[in-house]
Amino acid sequence: MAKLIEKIGYGLGDAAAGGITWKVMSIAFPLFFTNIFGLTVADTATLMLVARLFDVVTDPVMGALADRTQSRWGTYRPWLIFGAIPLGVVFALLLFTPDFGPVGKRIWAYSLYLIMMAVYTAVNVPYGSLLGVMTDDDNEKNEFSSYRMVGAYAMGFVTLLSFPYLQKMVGGTPQHQYAVLGAVLGGVAALGTLACGLLTRERLKPVRAEKFSFKPFADLFRNKPWIYLTLIGICTNFFNGFRYAVAGYLLEYCLHGDVTVSGLIINYTVFMTFGEVTCMVFGGLSPRFTKWVGSKKKAFGWAAVICAVTSIGFFFIPMDPAYIWVMVATVILTSVGIGLYSPLLWSMYADVADYATEKNGTSSTGLIFSSGTMSQKFGSAISGALVALLLGLAGFISGTDAATGQTVVTITNEASVQTMIWSLFSLFPAAIALLILLLLRLYPIDK
């Protein structure tokens, strides 16, 4: 039986990766690159697509490599212990805006983004795989997964809520603010990752296939539960990806800037914070909800229904700052569904890993869990790139002035851009939630 400190330690891993680095990359990066760093919409779309699709290839390789690691610290923990500092440093550099022209900025952004994705993979794939070797008790796996989600959403809540106030405290230009916050948040992410590696234990020994072989990769595509769960994972990240990537544009161009209510500054990070705290609460309640409805599959289905209905409802809210609390309430309701299904996804990957071990005779836990981060990056890559491309088609133009080095943003069709932003936050995610329901019907493991 795992101690509370170990569960908290495991939660710190995703507090660092999901609550800081991935949350900022998903929510702040699109707006940061176009409006502050000075990339064009096309460059931003290509950057997010190429870098993350690169990771779709490297994630399974990292999973196979992690499965074969043997050290005094275990199989998966050393990747967290020694990857913590590189994760924080590269993240900080990525939020720094160098005094370069358009070409120099493009090289800086592309190079560091690719390195960031590689470092994130080297840390996060082994982190997810830890769940498969810390315990063989299904209920305890659900508890660890719940602590993971609570850690991610709790830190996401703190990060997003404090963001505008920290910017105000730092002062100076937006470029300076993001550079300072990148250094601070990168340091916190490094400490959280290191603590996770030191506080957790690997109790189970993977059944190793000592020699490298492509057979585990081939076995994946004969594993029906893996195929359907990976498609579901991609869809959940499409759902979150559209909403996170467009939130900054929604506040800036649909509501015409930050909304201040009774002294509370509601910018795009705070706007999404209300969802984070809801996800944190319902992520913690997810194991109880799952027991109540009878299975993970049914619980996931009900969560997807909540997401679909509330997302459609958001589209019909008037595009007016006077309705900000109606918007916030709808975000909260949507986040109930997200909070309920988020822990289930990783617990279901553990089920798929157990199924694969029983069927094939050797462990491919790292490879199986790598598909979770692979689907995360694939979904975020496509959704983030689509947001940038669709905004460009609607009339949003950004770039860096070659003469002055200043960021320039032009809107050629305001109504078209506003409608596209509103739809990307509501109707697009709703369609994805309905697709999740269809895939769940095909998913064969009903535990």
PDB file of N, CA, C and O in Angstrom, residues 226-279:
ATOM      1  N   TRP A 226      -5.968  -0.589 -27.502  1.00  0.00           N
ATOM      2  CA  TRP A 226      -5.008   0.498 -27.664  1.00  0.00           C
ATOM      3  C   TRP A 226      -5.407   1.433 -28.795  1.00  0.00           C
ATOM      4  O   TRP A 226      -5.326   2.659 -28.680  1.00  0.00           O
ATOM      5  N   ILE A 227      -5.835   0.856 -29.905  1.00  0.00           N
ATOM      6  CA  ILE A 227      -6.216   1.682 -31.068  1.00  0.00           C
ATOM      7  C   ILE A 227      -7.342   2.640 -30.703  1.00  0.00           C
ATOM      8  O   ILE A 227      -7.253   3.857 -30.939  1.00  0.00           O
ATOM      9  N   TYR A 228      -8.403   2.102 -30.095  1.00  0.00           N
ATOM     10  CA  TYR A 228      -9.551   2.954 -29.786  1.00  0.00           C
ATOM     11  C   TYR A 228      -9.238   3.950 -28.668  1.00  0.00           C
ATOM     12  O   TYR A 228      -9.669   5.112 -28.721  1.00  0.00           O
ATOM     13  N   LEU A 229      -8.462   3.522 -27.668  1.00  0.00           N
ATOM     14  CA  LEU A 229      -8.140   4.442 -26.576  1.00  0.00           C
ATOM     15  C   LEU A 229      -7.215   5.558 -27.061  1.00  0.00           C
ATOM     16  O   LEU A 229      -7.340   6.709 -26.622  1.00  0.00           O
ATOM     17  N   THR A 230      -6.304   5.245 -27.979  1.00  0.00           N
ATOM     18  CA  THR A 230      -5.429   6.278 -28.525  1.00  0.00           C
ATOM     19  C   THR A 230      -6.232   7.293 -29.328  1.00  0.00           C
ATOM     20  O   THR A 230      -5.997   8.505 -29.243  1.00  0.00           O
ATOM     21  N   LEU A 231      -7.199   6.821 -30.098  1.00  0.00           N
ATOM     22  CA  LEU A 231      -8.079   7.744 -30.839  1.00  0.00           C
ATOM     23  C   LEU A 231      -8.891   8.612 -29.875  1.00  0.00           C
ATOM     24  O   LEU A 231      -9.076   9.812 -30.108  1.00  0.00           O
ATOM     25  N   ILE A 232      -9.353   8.009 -28.780  1.00  0.00           N
ATOM     26  CA  ILE A 232     -10.081   8.776 -27.760  1.00  0.00           C
ATOM     27  C   ILE A 232      -9.152   9.820 -27.133  1.00  0.00           C
ATOM     28  O   ILE A 232      -9.547  10.976 -26.932  1.00  0.00           O
ATOM     29  N   GLY A 233      -7.898   9.409 -26.847  1.00  0.00           N
ATOM     30  CA  GLY A 233      -6.934  10.347 -26.283  1.00  0.00           C
ATOM     31  C   GLY A 233      -6.653  11.519 -27.208  1.00  0.00           C
ATOM     32  O   GLY A 233      -6.555  12.671 -26.769  1.00  0.00           O
ATOM     33  N   ILE A 234      -6.531  11.245 -28.494  1.00  0.00           N
ATOM     34  CA  ILE A 234      -6.325  12.319 -29.471  1.00  0.00           C
ATOM     35  C   ILE A 234      -7.509  13.279 -29.454  1.00  0.00           C
ATOM     36  O   ILE A 234      -7.348  14.503 -29.472  1.00  0.00           O
ATOM     37  N   CYS A 235      -8.711  12.706 -29.378  1.00  0.00           N
ATOM     38  CA  CYS A 235      -9.916  13.549 -29.378  1.00  0.00           C
ATOM     39  C   CYS A 235     -10.010  14.420 -28.122  1.00  0.00           C
ATOM     40  O   CYS A 235     -10.413  15.584 -28.202  1.00  0.00           O
ATOM     41  N   THR A 236      -9.649  13.871 -26.959  1.00  0.00           N
ATOM     42  CA  THR A 236      -9.712  14.687 -25.743  1.00  0.00           C
ATOM     43  C   THR A 236      -8.756  15.863 -25.847  1.00  0.00           C
ATOM     44  O   THR A 236      -9.044  16.963 -25.349  1.00  0.00           O
ATOM     45  N   ASN A 237      -7.633  15.665 -26.513  1.00  0.00           N
ATOM     46  CA  ASN A 237      -6.678  16.754 -26.662  1.00  0.00           C
ATOM     47  C   ASN A 237      -7.060  17.702 -27.792  1.00  0.00           C
ATOM     48  O   ASN A 237      -6.684  18.876 -27.756  1.00  0.00           O
ATOM     49  N   PHE A 238      -7.816  17.220 -28.771  1.00  0.00           N
ATOM     50  CA  PHE A 238      -8.451  18.130 -29.727  1.00  0.00           C
ATOM     51  C   PHE A 238      -9.427  19.036 -28.973  1.00  0.00           C
ATOM     52  O   PHE A 238      -9.457  20.249 -29.177  1.00  0.00           O
ATOM     53  N   PHE A 239     -10.232  18.423 -28.127  1.00  0.00           N
ATOM     54  CA  PHE A 239     -11.252  19.165 -27.379  1.00  0.00           C
ATOM     55  C   PHE A 239     -10.606  20.275 -26.550  1.00  0.00           C
ATOM     56  O   PHE A 239     -11.004  21.441 -26.629  1.00  0.00           O
ATOM     57  N   ASN A 240      -9.591  19.911 -25.759  1.00  0.00           N
ATOM     58  CA  ASN A 240      -8.913  20.908 -24.934  1.00  0.00           C
ATOM     59  C   ASN A 240      -8.076  21.859 -25.780  1.00  0.00           C
ATOM     60  O   ASN A 240      -7.986  23.047 -25.481  1.00  0.00           O
ATOM     61  N   GLY A 241      -7.464  21.322 -26.837  1.00  0.00           N
ATOM     62  CA  GLY A 241      -6.556  22.121 -27.661  1.00  0.00           C
ATOM     63  C   GLY A 241      -7.230  23.312 -28.310  1.00  0.00           C
ATOM     64  O   GLY A 241      -6.686  24.425 -28.306  1.00  0.00           O
ATOM     65  N   PHE A 242      -8.402  23.107 -28.886  1.00  0.00           N
ATOM     66  CA  PHE A 242      -9.131  24.219 -29.509  1.00  0.00           C
ATOM     67  C   PHE A 242      -9.438  25.299 -28.475  1.00  0.00           C
ATOM     68  O   PHE A 242      -9.230  26.488 -28.709  1.00  0.00           O
ATOM     69  N   ARG A 243      -9.941  24.885 -27.316  1.00  0.00           N
ATOM     70  CA  ARG A 243     -10.374  25.846 -26.302  1.00  0.00           C
ATOM     71  C   ARG A 243      -9.190  26.614 -25.713  1.00  0.00           C
ATOM     72  O   ARG A 243      -9.238  27.830 -25.556  1.00  0.00           O
ATOM     73  N   TYR A 244      -8.117  25.888 -25.388  1.00  0.00           N
ATOM     74  CA  TYR A 244      -6.955  26.539 -24.799  1.00  0.00           C
ATOM     75  C   TYR A 244      -6.283  27.490 -25.792  1.00  0.00           C
ATOM     76  O   TYR A 244      -5.905  28.612 -25.442  1.00  0.00           O
ATOM     77  N   ALA A 245      -6.100  27.020 -27.030  1.00  0.00           N
ATOM     78  CA  ALA A 245      -5.356  27.817 -28.007  1.00  0.00           C
ATOM     79  C   ALA A 245      -6.088  29.100 -28.390  1.00  0.00           C
ATOM     80  O   ALA A 245      -5.460  30.103 -28.727  1.00  0.00           O
ATOM     81  N   VAL A 246      -7.414  29.097 -28.334  1.00  0.00           N
ATOM     82  CA  VAL A 246      -8.177  30.255 -28.800  1.00  0.00           C
ATOM     83  C   VAL A 246      -8.625  31.170 -27.662  1.00  0.00           C
ATOM     84  O   VAL A 246      -9.136  32.268 -27.910  1.00  0.00           O
ATOM     85  N   ALA A 247      -8.423  30.761 -26.413  1.00  0.00           N
ATOM     86  CA  ALA A 247      -8.918  31.542 -25.268  1.00  0.00           C
ATOM     87  C   ALA A 247      -8.351  32.956 -25.244  1.00  0.00           C
ATOM     88  O   ALA A 247      -9.062  33.929 -24.966  1.00  0.00           O
ATOM     89  N   GLY A 248      -7.053  33.092 -25.533  1.00  0.00           N
ATOM     90  CA  GLY A 248      -6.434  34.418 -25.525  1.00  0.00           C
ATOM     91  C   GLY A 248      -7.043  35.324 -26.578  1.00  0.00           C
ATOM     92  O   GLY A 248      -7.285  36.520 -26.333  1.00  0.00           O
ATOM     93  N   TYR A 249      -7.307  34.779 -27.760  1.00  0.00           N
ATOM     94  CA  TYR A 249      -7.914  35.568 -28.833  1.00  0.00           C
ATOM     95  C   TYR A 249      -9.363  35.934 -28.485  1.00  0.00           C
ATOM     96  O   TYR A 249      -9.845  37.005 -28.848  1.00  0.00           O
ATOM     97  N   LEU A 250     -10.049  35.030 -27.775  1.00  0.00           N
ATOM     98  CA  LEU A 250     -11.444  35.284 -27.396  1.00  0.00           C
ATOM     99  C   LEU A 250     -11.548  36.524 -26.517  1.00  0.00           C
ATOM    100  O   LEU A 250     -12.389  37.400 -26.743  1.00  0.00           O
ATOM    101  N   LEU A 251     -10.692  36.613 -25.496  1.00  0.00           N
ATOM    102  CA  LEU A 251     -10.722  37.794 -24.621  1.00  0.00           C
ATOM    103  C   LEU A 251     -10.275  39.040 -25.356  1.00  0.00           C
ATOM    104  O   LEU A 251     -10.854  40.115 -25.177  1.00  0.00           O
ATOM    105  N   GLU A 252      -9.257  38.896 -26.200  1.00  0.00           N
ATOM    106  CA  GLU A 252      -8.672  40.067 -26.853  1.00  0.00           C
ATOM    107  C   GLU A 252      -9.558  40.641 -27.949  1.00  0.00           C
ATOM    108  O   GLU A 252      -9.734  41.860 -28.049  1.00  0.00           O
ATOM    109  N   TYR A 253     -10.164  39.771 -28.756  1.00  0.00           N
ATOM    110  CA  TYR A 253     -10.846  40.257 -29.954  1.00  0.00           C
ATOM    111  C   TYR A 253     -12.368  40.131 -29.920  1.00  0.00           C
ATOM    112  O   TYR A 253     -13.056  40.833 -30.662  1.00  0.00           O
ATOM    113  N   CYS A 254     -12.911  39.242 -29.085  1.00  0.00           N
ATOM    114  CA  CYS A 254     -14.376  39.143 -28.957  1.00  0.00           C
ATOM    115  C   CYS A 254     -14.894  39.998 -27.808  1.00  0.00           C
ATOM    116  O   CYS A 254     -15.962  40.594 -27.902  1.00  0.00           O
ATOM    117  N   LEU A 255     -14.128  40.062 -26.713  1.00  0.00           N
ATOM    118  CA  LEU A 255     -14.545  40.852 -25.552  1.00  0.00           C
ATOM    119  C   LEU A 255     -13.730  42.138 -25.423  1.00  0.00           C
ATOM    120  O   LEU A 255     -13.886  42.882 -24.457  1.00  0.00           O
ATOM    121  N   HIS A 256     -12.836  42.372 -26.392  1.00  0.00           N
ATOM    122  CA  HIS A 256     -12.072  43.621 -26.502  1.00  0.00           C
ATOM    123  C   HIS A 256     -11.176  43.878 -25.293  1.00  0.00           C
ATOM    124  O   HIS A 256     -11.119  44.989 -24.765  1.00  0.00           O
ATOM    125  N   GLY A 257     -10.474  42.842 -24.852  1.00  0.00           N
ATOM    126  CA  GLY A 257      -9.492  42.996 -23.793  1.00  0.00           C
ATOM    127  C   GLY A 257      -9.934  42.404 -22.477  1.00  0.00           C
ATOM    128  O   GLY A 257     -11.018  41.822 -22.358  1.00  0.00           O
ATOM    129  N   ASP A 258      -9.095  42.559 -21.467  1.00  0.00           N
ATOM    130  CA  ASP A 258      -9.381  42.021 -20.142  1.00  0.00           C
ATOM    131  C   ASP A 258     -10.661  42.633 -19.580  1.00  0.00           C
ATOM    132  O   ASP A 258     -10.972  43.801 -19.814  1.00  0.00           O
ATOM    133  N   VAL A 259     -11.399  41.812 -18.823  1.00  0.00           N
ATOM    134  CA  VAL A 259     -12.629  42.269 -18.167  1.00  0.00           C
ATOM    135  C   VAL A 259     -12.351  42.358 -16.671  1.00  0.00           C
ATOM    136  O   VAL A 259     -11.905  41.385 -16.055  1.00  0.00           O
ATOM    137  N   THR A 260     -12.587  43.537 -16.080  1.00  0.00           N
ATOM    138  CA  THR A 260     -12.363  43.716 -14.648  1.00  0.00           C
ATOM    139  C   THR A 260     -13.703  43.762 -13.925  1.00  0.00           C
ATOM    140  O   THR A 260     -14.566  44.579 -14.240  1.00  0.00           O
ATOM    141  N   VAL A 261     -13.894  42.840 -12.977  1.00  0.00           N
ATOM    142  CA  VAL A 261     -15.148  42.758 -12.222  1.00  0.00           C
ATOM    143  C   VAL A 261     -14.808  42.800 -10.735  1.00  0.00           C
ATOM    144  O   VAL A 261     -14.160  41.891 -10.200  1.00  0.00           O
ATOM    145  N   SER A 262     -15.241  43.850 -10.061  1.00  0.00           N
ATOM    146  CA  SER A 262     -14.994  44.025  -8.622  1.00  0.00           C
ATOM    147  C   SER A 262     -13.522  43.835  -8.255  1.00  0.00           C
ATOM    148  O   SER A 262     -13.181  43.176  -7.268  1.00  0.00           O
ATOM    149  N   GLY A 263     -12.641  44.387  -9.079  1.00  0.00           N
ATOM    150  CA  GLY A 263     -11.213  44.310  -8.807  1.00  0.00           C
ATOM    151  C   GLY A 263     -10.527  43.064  -9.329  1.00  0.00           C
ATOM    152  O   GLY A 263      -9.301  42.976  -9.315  1.00  0.00           O
ATOM    153  N   LEU A 264     -11.298  42.069  -9.782  1.00  0.00           N
ATOM    154  CA  LEU A 264     -10.724  40.839 -10.333  1.00  0.00           C
ATOM    155  C   LEU A 264     -10.423  41.042 -11.816  1.00  0.00           C
ATOM    156  O   LEU A 264     -11.317  41.362 -12.596  1.00  0.00           O
ATOM    157  N   ILE A 265      -9.161  40.870 -12.186  1.00  0.00           N
ATOM    158  CA  ILE A 265      -8.769  40.984 -13.591  1.00  0.00           C
ATOM    159  C   ILE A 265      -9.023  39.642 -14.270  1.00  0.00           C
ATOM    160  O   ILE A 265      -8.385  38.638 -13.947  1.00  0.00           O
ATOM    161  N   ILE A 266      -9.964  39.625 -15.205  1.00  0.00           N
ATOM    162  CA  ILE A 266     -10.249  38.394 -15.950  1.00  0.00           C
ATOM    163  C   ILE A 266      -9.601  38.522 -17.332  1.00  0.00           C
ATOM    164  O   ILE A 266     -10.170  39.105 -18.255  1.00  0.00           O
ATOM    165  N   ASN A 267      -8.375  38.021 -17.439  1.00  0.00           N
ATOM    166  CA  ASN A 267      -7.752  37.914 -18.752  1.00  0.00           C
ATOM    167  C   ASN A 267      -7.932  36.467 -19.216  1.00  0.00           C
ATOM    168  O   ASN A 267      -8.664  35.691 -18.599  1.00  0.00           O
ATOM    169  N   TYR A 268      -7.254  36.086 -20.293  1.00  0.00           N
ATOM    170  CA  TYR A 268      -7.510  34.752 -20.831  1.00  0.00           C
ATOM    171  C   TYR A 268      -7.029  33.642 -19.900  1.00  0.00           C
ATOM    172  O   TYR A 268      -7.634  32.563 -19.849  1.00  0.00           O
ATOM    173  N   THR A 269      -5.953  33.865 -19.138  1.00  0.00           N
ATOM    174  CA  THR A 269      -5.501  32.808 -18.231  1.00  0.00           C
ATOM    175  C   THR A 269      -6.460  32.657 -17.047  1.00  0.00           C
ATOM    176  O   THR A 269      -6.779  31.540 -16.634  1.00  0.00           O
ATOM    177  N   VAL A 270      -6.930  33.785 -16.510  1.00  0.00           N
ATOM    178  CA  VAL A 270      -7.882  33.723 -15.390  1.00  0.00           C
ATOM    179  C   VAL A 270      -9.208  33.123 -15.858  1.00  0.00           C
ATOM    180  O   VAL A 270      -9.838  32.345 -15.137  1.00  0.00           O
ATOM    181  N   PHE A 271      -9.625  33.472 -17.066  1.00  0.00           N
ATOM    182  CA  PHE A 271     -10.860  32.937 -17.640  1.00  0.00           C
ATOM    183  C   PHE A 271     -10.841  31.410 -17.628  1.00  0.00           C
ATOM    184  O   PHE A 271     -11.828  30.765 -17.251  1.00  0.00           O
ATOM    185  N   MET A 272      -9.697  30.825 -17.997  1.00  0.00           N
ATOM    186  CA  MET A 272      -9.582  29.375 -18.027  1.00  0.00           C
ATOM    187  C   MET A 272      -9.306  28.796 -16.646  1.00  0.00           C
ATOM    188  O   MET A 272      -9.454  27.595 -16.424  1.00  0.00           O
ATOM    189  N   THR A 273      -8.892  29.659 -15.704  1.00  0.00           N
ATOM    190  CA  THR A 273      -8.626  29.198 -14.341  1.00  0.00           C
ATOM    191  C   THR A 273      -9.876  28.631 -13.680  1.00  0.00           C
ATOM    192  O   THR A 273      -9.807  27.662 -12.917  1.00  0.00           O
ATOM    193  N   PHE A 274     -11.030  29.238 -13.954  1.00  0.00           N
ATOM    194  CA  PHE A 274     -12.276  28.737 -13.369  1.00  0.00           C
ATOM    195  C   PHE A 274     -12.501  27.278 -13.767  1.00  0.00           C
ATOM    196  O   PHE A 274     -12.993  26.471 -12.976  1.00  0.00           O
ATOM    197  N   GLY A 275     -12.117  26.940 -14.979  1.00  0.00           N
ATOM    198  CA  GLY A 275     -12.209  25.555 -15.417  1.00  0.00           C
ATOM    199  C   GLY A 275     -11.198  24.663 -14.736  1.00  0.00           C
ATOM    200  O   GLY A 275     -11.481  23.510 -14.413  1.00  0.00           O
ATOM    201  N   GLU A 276      -9.996  25.212 -14.483  1.00  0.00           N
ATOM    202  CA  GLU A 276      -8.946  24.417 -13.851  1.00  0.00           C
ATOM    203  C   GLU A 276      -9.346  23.963 -12.455  1.00  0.00           C
ATOM    204  O   GLU A 276      -9.149  22.807 -12.079  1.00  0.00           O
ATOM    205  N   VAL A 277      -9.894  24.887 -11.660  1.00  0.00           N
ATOM    206  CA  VAL A 277     -10.260  24.517 -10.282  1.00  0.00           C
ATOM    207  C   VAL A 277     -11.419  23.521 -10.292  1.00  0.00           C
ATOM    208  O   VAL A 277     -11.486  22.611  -9.456  1.00  0.00           O
ATOM    209  N   THR A 278     -12.314  23.652 -11.275  1.00  0.00           N
ATOM    210  CA  THR A 278     -13.410  22.682 -11.408  1.00  0.00           C
ATOM    211  C   THR A 278     -12.865  21.308 -11.778  1.00  0.00           C
ATOM    212  O   THR A 278     -13.282  20.278 -11.226  1.00  0.00           O
ATOM    213  N   CYS A 279     -11.928  21.279 -12.720  1.00  0.00           N
ATOM    214  CA  CYS A 279     -11.302  20.013 -13.109  1.00  0.00           C
ATOM    215  C   CYS A 279     -10.577  19.377 -11.930  1.00  0.00           C
ATOM    216  O   CYS A 279     -10.592  18.151 -11.769  1.00  0.00           O
TER     217      CYS A 279
END
